[in-house]
C-alpha atoms as one frame of an Amber mdcrd trajectory, in Angstrom:
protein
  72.058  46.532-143.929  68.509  47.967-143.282  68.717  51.718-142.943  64.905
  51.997-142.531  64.453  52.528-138.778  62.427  49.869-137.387  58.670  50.456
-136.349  58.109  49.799-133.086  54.060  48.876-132.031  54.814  51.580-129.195
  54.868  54.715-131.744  51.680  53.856-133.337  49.588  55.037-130.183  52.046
  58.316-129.478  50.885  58.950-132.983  47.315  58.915-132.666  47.295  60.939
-129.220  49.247  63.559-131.318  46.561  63.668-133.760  44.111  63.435-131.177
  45.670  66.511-129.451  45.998  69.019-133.115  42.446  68.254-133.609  41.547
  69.378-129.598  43.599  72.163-130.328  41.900  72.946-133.804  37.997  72.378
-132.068  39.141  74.748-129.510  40.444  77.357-131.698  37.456  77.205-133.156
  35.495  77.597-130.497  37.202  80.550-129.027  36.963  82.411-132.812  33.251
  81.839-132.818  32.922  83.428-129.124  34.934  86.297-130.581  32.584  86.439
-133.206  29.415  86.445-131.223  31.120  89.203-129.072  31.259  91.248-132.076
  28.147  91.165-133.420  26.783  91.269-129.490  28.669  94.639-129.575  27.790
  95.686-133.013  24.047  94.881-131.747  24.125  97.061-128.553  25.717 100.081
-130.379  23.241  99.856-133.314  20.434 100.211-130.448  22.173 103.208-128.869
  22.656 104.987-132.050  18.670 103.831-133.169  18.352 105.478-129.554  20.702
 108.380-130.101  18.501 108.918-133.334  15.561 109.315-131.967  16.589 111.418
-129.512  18.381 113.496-132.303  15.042 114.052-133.769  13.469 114.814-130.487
  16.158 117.401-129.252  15.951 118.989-133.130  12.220 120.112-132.306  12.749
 121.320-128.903  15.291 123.665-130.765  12.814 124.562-133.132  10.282 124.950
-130.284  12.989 127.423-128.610  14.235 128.973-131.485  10.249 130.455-132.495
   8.227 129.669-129.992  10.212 130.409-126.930  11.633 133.241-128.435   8.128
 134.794-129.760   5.972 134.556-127.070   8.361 134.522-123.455  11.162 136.697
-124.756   9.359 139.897-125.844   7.546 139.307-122.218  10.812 139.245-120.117
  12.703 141.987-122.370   9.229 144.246-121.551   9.915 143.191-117.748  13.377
 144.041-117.894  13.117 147.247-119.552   9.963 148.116-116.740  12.506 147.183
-113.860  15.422 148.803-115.326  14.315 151.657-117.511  16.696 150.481-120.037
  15.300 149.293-123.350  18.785 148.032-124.688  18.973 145.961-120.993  15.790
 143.979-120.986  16.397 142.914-125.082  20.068 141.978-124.350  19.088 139.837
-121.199  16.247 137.822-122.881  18.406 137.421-126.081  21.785 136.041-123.625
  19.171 133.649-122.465  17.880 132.181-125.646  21.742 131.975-126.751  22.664
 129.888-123.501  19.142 127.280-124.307  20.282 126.953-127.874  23.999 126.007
-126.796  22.671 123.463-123.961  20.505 121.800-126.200  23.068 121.845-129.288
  25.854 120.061-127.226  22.963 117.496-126.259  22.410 116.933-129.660  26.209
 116.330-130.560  26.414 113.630-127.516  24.060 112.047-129.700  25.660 112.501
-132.776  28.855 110.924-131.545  26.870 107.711-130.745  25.456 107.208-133.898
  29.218 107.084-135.534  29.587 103.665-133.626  32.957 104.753-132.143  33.177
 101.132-129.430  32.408  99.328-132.397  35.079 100.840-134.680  37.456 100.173
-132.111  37.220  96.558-131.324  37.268  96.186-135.252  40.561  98.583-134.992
  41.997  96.324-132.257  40.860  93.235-134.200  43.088  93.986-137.586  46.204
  95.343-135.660  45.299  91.565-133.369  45.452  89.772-136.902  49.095  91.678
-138.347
């Protein structure tokens, strides 16, 4: 008695469309890991350009703070505080208005600067990596 079971000619081709199929399935798999890939670095590429972007701006906004912090401050601010004080008659009035002023330019341009800052951390870029490893556990 032959236990072997027989070989038919018909299981031979079922075979190689199985094989056939694993390695369509492997090239696609493939495929679709080097698209998410090329997203990646696509993203990684457009956030390095906003924070180079963010940067400069950075650098930018940090002399138009200098500019208001000693320029601004010199030469307009001891004019208005003399204008106030001729309008008002108040000497106190005229410094405290130009000085509330020159606090509220500084604070505009600071919280410009820290929308920059933020950029320049990468934060979209961090999270599709963050996304990616929790994808991959």
């Amino acid at each position: 008695m032959d236990t072997r079971p027989s070989l038919d000619e018909s299981d031979e081709p079922h075979a190689h469309e199985s094989a056939a199929s694993d390695f369509a399935a492997a090239r696609d798999a493939l495929a679709q890991a080097v698209r998410v890939a090329e997203s990646a670095l696509a993203l990684l590429r457009a956030e390095l350009r906003l924070a180079r972007s963010s940067a400069l701006m950075l650098l930018w906004l940090s002399f138009v703070l200098v500019f208001l912090g000693v320029g601004a401050w010199l030469a307009t601010s001891a004019a208005i505080a003399v204008g106030v004080y001729l309008l008002s008659g108040n000497l106190f009035f005229g410094i405290g208005s130009v000085a509330v002023a020159n606090v509220v330019g500084i604070v505009v341009v600071l919280r410009a600067m820290r929308t920059c800052w933020r950029d320049l951390a990468l934060p979209r870029t961090r999270r599709a990596l963050s996304r990616f490893g929790e994808a991959r556990a």
